[in-house]
Amino acid sequence: MKESFYDFKAKDILGNEVSMNNFKDKVVLIVNVASACYFTPQYKGMERLYKSFKTKGFEVLGFPCNQFAEEEKGTNEEILNFCTSHFDVSFPMFEKIEVNGANAHPLFKFLKKTVKGFLGSESIKWNFSKFLVDQSGNVIKRYGSMDAPESIEADITKLLAKG
């Protein structure tokens, strides 16, 4: 049987197991995040998109990762405090994970295999890589760190319109 986005589970930042099935029928943006990165200000854009579209069936899921220049050193509690106090993040945040290598989270292994990156590469190059999933659980598109959340808004709007 072919794997689906909805087959996966992850622990939220408070340690509760969350099924991706909870996001069925929604457009979902999945992002590997870090608190001490050049791209960290993208939290503002991610939160703005979340607040703009959450009532229309849109979710943002943040997955902290410390694999890139150790830019996410904190504990889950410290990460949550940073995100809420600096960027007023209200979208779901998850426990710190790995996105590359042997210990990569199964969800990210699936995302990377489904939509490859630059020159067909599966590995994630840096923090704030993004994956867009449609209402049926299909991974539609992959974006790099340089792709600001605002630049994804048209793709999100298009998917929500198909709804």
XYZ file of N, CA and C in Angstrom:
489
model
N 0.834 -1.191 0.000
C 0.000 0.000 0.000
C 0.879 1.255 0.000
N 0.513 2.223 -0.814
C 1.265 3.467 -0.918
C 1.100 4.294 0.359
N 2.229 4.834 0.833
C 2.170 5.690 2.019
C 1.454 6.995 1.704
N 0.811 7.519 2.711
C 0.109 8.795 2.604
C 0.562 9.698 3.745
N 0.462 10.985 3.530
C 0.748 11.964 4.580
C -0.025 11.612 5.853
N -1.245 11.114 5.673
C -2.120 10.830 6.814
C -1.700 9.599 7.622
N -0.747 8.828 7.111
C -0.277 7.630 7.816
C 0.695 7.959 8.943
N 1.173 9.183 8.991
C 2.249 9.530 9.925
C 1.745 10.166 11.208
N 2.594 10.030 12.236
C 2.350 10.646 13.544
C 3.624 11.361 13.960
N 3.464 12.368 14.790
C 4.618 13.074 15.355
C 4.206 13.606 16.717
N 5.197 13.803 17.568
C 4.901 14.371 18.889
C 4.946 15.881 18.807
N 3.894 16.508 19.369
C 3.911 17.973 19.392
C 4.943 18.438 20.405
N 5.143 19.724 20.483
C 6.225 20.285 21.294
C 6.021 20.034 22.797
N 4.793 19.658 23.170
C 4.505 19.318 24.571
C 4.586 17.813 24.816
N 4.922 17.031 23.768
C 5.111 15.589 23.926
C 3.882 14.742 23.634
N 2.805 15.348 23.146
C 1.591 14.598 22.815
C 1.673 14.068 21.386
N 1.300 12.806 21.199
C 1.316 12.250 19.856
C 0.171 12.822 19.023
N 0.501 13.267 17.819
C -0.482 13.876 16.921
C -0.467 13.102 15.603
N -1.631 12.660 15.168
C -1.754 11.995 13.876
C -1.934 13.049 12.791
N -1.238 12.853 11.688
C -1.410 13.776 10.561
C -2.828 13.639 9.989
N -3.498 12.565 10.345
C -4.890 12.357 9.962
C -5.786 13.480 10.517
N -5.324 14.130 11.598
C -6.063 15.260 12.179
C -6.175 16.423 11.189
N -5.329 16.415 10.164
C -5.289 17.526 9.211
C -5.938 17.149 7.870
N -6.722 16.080 7.892
C -7.433 15.653 6.683
C -8.339 16.779 6.198
N -8.444 16.901 4.889
C -9.278 17.924 4.239
C -8.745 19.340 4.434
N -7.496 19.475 4.837
C -6.890 20.799 5.004
C -5.666 20.915 4.104
N -5.322 22.136 3.748
C -4.062 22.433 3.074
C -3.046 22.631 4.193
N -1.899 21.957 4.102
C -0.921 21.985 5.186
C 0.453 22.407 4.656
N 1.074 23.358 5.361
C 2.444 23.762 5.077
C 3.322 23.233 6.199
N 4.280 22.371 5.859
C 5.170 21.745 6.844
C 6.547 22.372 6.681
N 7.120 22.857 7.792
C 8.375 23.607 7.728
C 9.334 23.118 8.811
N 10.604 22.857 8.418
C 11.620 22.599 9.446
C 12.183 23.947 9.865
N 12.087 24.245 11.145
C 12.374 25.586 11.669
C 13.565 25.585 12.624
N 14.081 26.783 12.889
C 15.169 26.960 13.853
C 15.098 28.369 14.417
N 15.512 28.509 15.673
C 15.394 29.781 16.389
C 16.541 30.754 16.144
N 17.706 30.260 15.714
C 18.875 31.132 15.586
C 19.403 31.145 14.158
N 18.503 31.193 13.206
C 18.849 31.109 11.788
C 18.622 32.454 11.108
N 19.353 32.696 10.041
C 19.141 33.890 9.222
C 17.686 33.959 8.754
N 17.049 32.800 8.546
C 15.677 32.743 8.036
C 14.614 32.731 9.141
N 15.019 32.775 10.403
C 14.068 32.734 11.518
C 12.959 33.786 11.399
N 13.227 34.988 10.887
C 12.131 35.959 10.730
C 10.980 35.459 9.845
N 11.183 34.350 9.120
C 10.088 33.787 8.330
C 8.925 33.331 9.218
N 9.183 33.156 10.503
C 8.089 32.837 11.429
C 6.958 33.867 11.294
N 7.323 35.147 11.094
C 6.306 36.203 10.961
C 5.383 35.907 9.787
N 5.961 35.591 8.641
C 5.176 35.298 7.453
C 4.360 34.027 7.599
N 4.943 33.028 8.244
C 4.227 31.770 8.471
C 3.002 32.010 9.356
N 3.183 32.799 10.393
C 2.079 33.105 11.311
C 1.007 33.937 10.607
N 1.437 34.884 9.771
C 0.474 35.702 9.036
C -0.370 34.825 8.095
N 0.278 33.912 7.377
C -0.459 32.990 6.498
C -1.431 32.144 7.309
N -0.951 31.644 8.447
C -1.790 30.803 9.304
C -3.033 31.562 9.763
N -2.822 32.786 10.257
C -3.959 33.576 10.742
C -4.905 33.964 9.610
N -4.362 34.206 8.426
C -5.186 34.607 7.281
C -6.063 33.471 6.764
N -5.547 32.246 6.803
C -6.222 31.152 6.106
C -6.697 30.002 6.992
N -6.428 30.047 8.305
C -6.793 28.886 9.131
C -8.300 28.622 9.147
N -9.112 29.654 9.070
C -10.570 29.438 9.069
C -11.061 28.891 7.728
N -10.183 28.922 6.709
C -10.532 28.398 5.377
C -10.011 26.977 5.181
N -9.376 26.412 6.233
C -8.883 25.044 6.140
C -7.397 24.942 5.860
N -6.596 25.808 6.478
C -5.142 25.828 6.278
C -4.428 25.644 7.612
N -3.358 24.851 7.588
C -2.536 24.627 8.781
C -1.066 24.840 8.447
N -0.316 25.314 9.413
C 1.144 25.364 9.340
C 1.643 24.460 10.456
N 2.594 23.591 10.135
C 3.188 22.709 11.145
C 4.681 22.989 11.196
N 5.167 23.415 12.364
C 6.580 23.730 12.546
C 7.320 22.594 13.227
N 8.419 22.154 12.609
C 9.243 21.072 13.144
C 10.655 21.588 13.395
N 10.984 21.924 14.652
C 12.339 22.382 14.968
C 13.380 21.313 14.639
N 14.540 21.768 14.158
C 15.622 20.865 13.777
C 16.949 21.544 14.078
N 17.887 20.789 14.634
C 19.194 21.328 15.021
C 20.312 20.809 14.110
N 19.969 20.330 12.912
C 20.971 19.715 12.043
C 21.759 20.696 11.189
N 21.377 21.947 11.171
C 22.036 22.922 10.303
C 22.718 23.976 11.158
N 24.042 23.860 11.285
C 24.869 24.798 12.057
C 24.386 24.947 13.505
N 23.731 23.910 14.020
C 23.241 23.907 15.412
C 22.462 25.179 15.731
N 21.530 25.536 14.849
C 20.761 26.768 15.023
C 19.467 26.565 15.804
N 19.293 25.373 16.360
C 18.122 25.093 17.212
C 18.582 24.271 18.405
N 19.369 24.903 19.283
C 19.995 24.203 20.411
C 19.071 23.990 21.598
N 18.019 24.777 21.706
C 17.192 24.771 22.908
C 16.386 23.505 23.119
N 15.820 23.413 24.319
C 14.885 22.339 24.637
C 13.550 22.660 23.962
N 12.651 21.693 23.931
C 11.333 21.951 23.352
C 10.653 23.125 24.051
N 10.776 23.183 25.365
C 10.165 24.273 26.128
C 10.776 25.621 25.743
N 12.100 25.668 25.608
C 12.775 26.918 25.233
C 12.371 27.346 23.817
N 12.246 26.375 22.922
C 11.843 26.669 21.545
C 10.435 27.258 21.530
N 9.523 26.630 22.258
C 8.143 27.118 22.317
C 8.088 28.532 22.893
N 8.827 28.763 23.977
C 8.857 30.104 24.582
C 9.405 31.137 23.606
N 10.455 30.785 22.876
C 11.041 31.693 21.895
C 10.022 32.035 20.804
N 9.381 31.014 20.252
C 8.438 31.223 19.138
C 7.237 32.063 19.546
N 6.739 31.824 20.740
C 5.558 32.577 21.174
C 5.931 33.987 21.617
N 7.057 34.155 22.291
C 7.414 35.488 22.789
C 7.974 36.395 21.697
N 8.696 35.854 20.714
C 9.304 36.678 19.665
C 8.427 36.836 18.423
N 7.620 35.811 18.122
C 6.873 35.835 16.856
C 5.384 35.548 17.033
N 4.929 35.435 18.282
C 3.507 35.210 18.560
C 2.957 34.002 17.795
N 3.788 32.957 17.673
C 3.404 31.758 16.924
C 2.220 31.075 17.606
N 1.178 30.806 16.827
C 0.005 30.101 17.359
C -0.277 28.814 16.589
N 0.458 28.584 15.487
C 0.266 27.337 14.743
C 0.956 26.181 15.472
N 0.564 24.939 15.169
C 1.134 23.785 15.874
C 2.644 23.661 15.690
N 3.324 23.481 16.806
C 4.765 23.227 16.813
C 4.987 21.810 17.336
N 6.028 21.175 16.836
C 6.320 19.792 17.182
C 7.668 19.678 17.874
N 7.936 18.492 18.424
C 9.218 18.253 19.082
C 10.354 18.388 18.089
N 11.524 18.700 18.619
C 12.714 18.804 17.791
C 13.000 17.442 17.164
N 13.268 17.461 15.854
C 13.516 16.226 15.114
C 14.745 16.391 14.224
N 15.112 15.296 13.565
C 16.102 15.353 12.494
C 15.356 15.195 11.181
N 15.825 15.893 10.152
C 15.165 15.830 8.848
C 16.006 15.108 7.800
N 17.287 14.922 8.077
C 18.198 14.212 7.174
C 18.895 13.086 7.917
N 19.434 12.139 7.176
C 20.241 11.085 7.766
C 19.432 9.907 8.277
N 20.141 8.988 8.909
C 19.548 7.735 9.380
C 18.446 7.959 10.409
N 18.552 9.030 11.194
C 17.557 9.293 12.237
C 16.496 10.312 11.819
N 16.389 10.560 10.523
C 15.374 11.505 10.042
C 13.988 11.001 10.437
N 13.129 11.931 10.817
C 11.752 11.583 11.188
C 11.069 10.942 9.972
N 10.292 9.871 10.194
C 9.616 9.197 9.074
C 8.771 10.127 8.204
N 8.137 11.131 8.798
C 7.344 12.067 8.003
C 8.232 12.798 7.000
N 9.409 13.239 7.448
C 10.301 13.963 6.552
C 10.936 13.045 5.517
N 11.187 11.789 5.876
C 11.665 10.832 4.877
C 10.629 10.723 3.759
N 9.368 10.628 4.129
C 8.271 10.536 3.166
C 8.179 11.799 2.308
N 8.189 12.968 2.944
C 8.075 14.228 2.214
C 9.202 14.386 1.199
N 10.435 14.104 1.622
C 11.606 14.274 0.755
C 11.593 13.301 -0.417
N 11.131 12.081 -0.162
C 11.067 11.059 -1.206
C 9.967 11.400 -2.218
N 8.871 11.976 -1.728
C 7.718 12.276 -2.574
C 7.977 13.449 -3.507
N 8.549 14.522 -2.985
C 8.875 15.693 -3.809
C 10.344 16.030 -3.583
N 11.141 15.706 -4.568
C 12.580 15.917 -4.456
C 12.921 17.396 -4.623
N 14.080 17.745 -4.143
C 14.541 19.124 -4.203
C 15.346 19.412 -5.451
N 16.189 20.398 -5.350
C 17.031 20.880 -6.439
C 17.843 19.738 -7.036
N 17.834 19.617 -8.358
C 18.566 18.589 -9.100
C 18.221 17.174 -8.632
N 16.992 16.978 -8.177
C 16.538 15.648 -7.774
C 17.027 15.179 -6.423
N 17.624 16.072 -5.660
C 18.138 15.715 -4.339
C 16.984 15.506 -3.352
N 17.134 14.491 -2.515
C 16.136 14.285 -1.460
C 16.487 15.051 -0.198
N 17.768 15.280 0.050
C 18.134 15.880 1.329
C 17.673 17.325 1.425
N 17.376 17.714 2.648
C 17.004 19.096 2.935
C 18.301 19.870 3.127
N 18.373 21.034 2.477
C 19.624 21.799 2.465
C 19.803 22.701 3.683
N 18.690 23.207 4.249
C 18.829 24.147 5.359
C 17.500 24.291 6.094
N 17.514 25.065 7.155
C 16.304 25.379 7.912
C 15.299 26.109 7.016
N 14.037 26.006 7.385
C 12.937 26.686 6.701
C 12.710 26.175 5.271
N 12.989 24.870 5.070
C 12.511 24.197 3.867
C 11.040 23.915 4.120
N 10.245 23.949 3.040
C 8.788 23.882 3.210
C 8.183 22.878 2.244
N 7.137 22.195 2.704
C 6.386 21.254 1.878
C 4.919 21.628 1.963
N 4.253 21.692 0.812
C 2.835 22.022 0.753
C 2.048 20.763 0.418
N 1.058 20.465 1.261
C 0.230 19.263 1.123
C -1.209 19.712 0.863
N -1.869 19.059 -0.100
C -3.246 19.449 -0.416
C -4.262 18.753 0.492
N -5.538 19.033 0.267
C -6.621 18.527 1.114
C -6.769 17.003 1.052
N -6.162 16.366 0.054
C -6.235 14.908 -0.074
C -4.977 14.233 0.439
N -4.044 15.015 0.986
C -2.819 14.442 1.541
C -1.706 14.283 0.530
N -1.868 14.852 -0.665
C -0.818 14.797 -1.683
C 0.205 15.891 -1.430
N 1.489 15.516 -1.469
C 2.550 16.512 -1.338
C 2.670 17.183 -2.703
N 2.305 18.449 -2.759
C 2.179 19.182 -4.014
C 3.480 19.847 -4.445
N 4.160 20.472 -3.492
C 5.321 21.270 -3.868
C 6.292 21.377 -2.698
N 7.548 21.562 -3.047
C 8.626 21.752 -2.070
C 9.258 23.117 -2.334
N 9.555 23.827 -1.260
C 10.154 25.160 -1.356
C 11.421 25.182 -0.516
N 12.385 25.972 -0.947
C 13.630 26.099 -0.201
C 13.575 27.196 0.840
N 14.664 27.338 1.553
C 14.787 28.353 2.606
C 14.612 29.765 2.079
N 15.046 29.995 0.856
C 14.973 31.333 0.272
C 13.545 31.722 -0.114
N 12.644 30.731 -0.201
C 11.252 31.013 -0.546
C 10.521 31.529 0.682
N 10.276 32.833 0.704
C 9.576 33.451 1.836
C 8.140 32.938 1.882
N 7.574 32.813 3.073
C 6.184 32.348 3.189
C 5.226 33.149 2.301
N 5.452 34.450 2.188
C 4.586 35.295 1.377
C 4.564 34.853 -0.087
N 5.680 34.289 -0.556
C 5.768 33.865 -1.956
C 4.954 32.589 -2.222
N 4.522 31.932 -1.181
C 3.760 30.684 -1.295
C 2.253 30.958 -1.249
N 1.881 32.164 -0.878
C 0.468 32.496 -0.662
C -0.412 32.170 -1.871
N 0.055 32.449 -3.079
C -0.752 32.181 -4.278
C -1.029 30.686 -4.426
N -0.025 29.849 -4.132
C -0.213 28.391 -4.216
C -1.230 27.919 -3.171
N -1.162 28.495 -1.987
C -2.095 28.137 -0.914
C -3.512 28.549 -1.312
N -3.660 29.761 -1.796
C -4.971 30.274 -2.205
C -5.578 29.384 -3.300
N -4.738 28.977 -4.252
C -5.204 28.129 -5.355
C -5.726 26.778 -4.814
N -4.975 26.180 -3.896
C -5.410 24.899 -3.322
C -6.682 25.053 -2.505
N -6.763 26.116 -1.726
C -7.966 26.343 -0.914
C -9.192 26.554 -1.794
N -8.996 27.174 -2.950
C -10.122 27.426 -3.875
C -10.672 26.124 -4.464
N -9.765 25.122 -4.606
C -10.181 23.811 -5.123
C -11.035 23.073 -4.107
N -10.737 23.369 -2.823
C -11.316 22.823 -1.630
C -12.448 21.933 -1.754
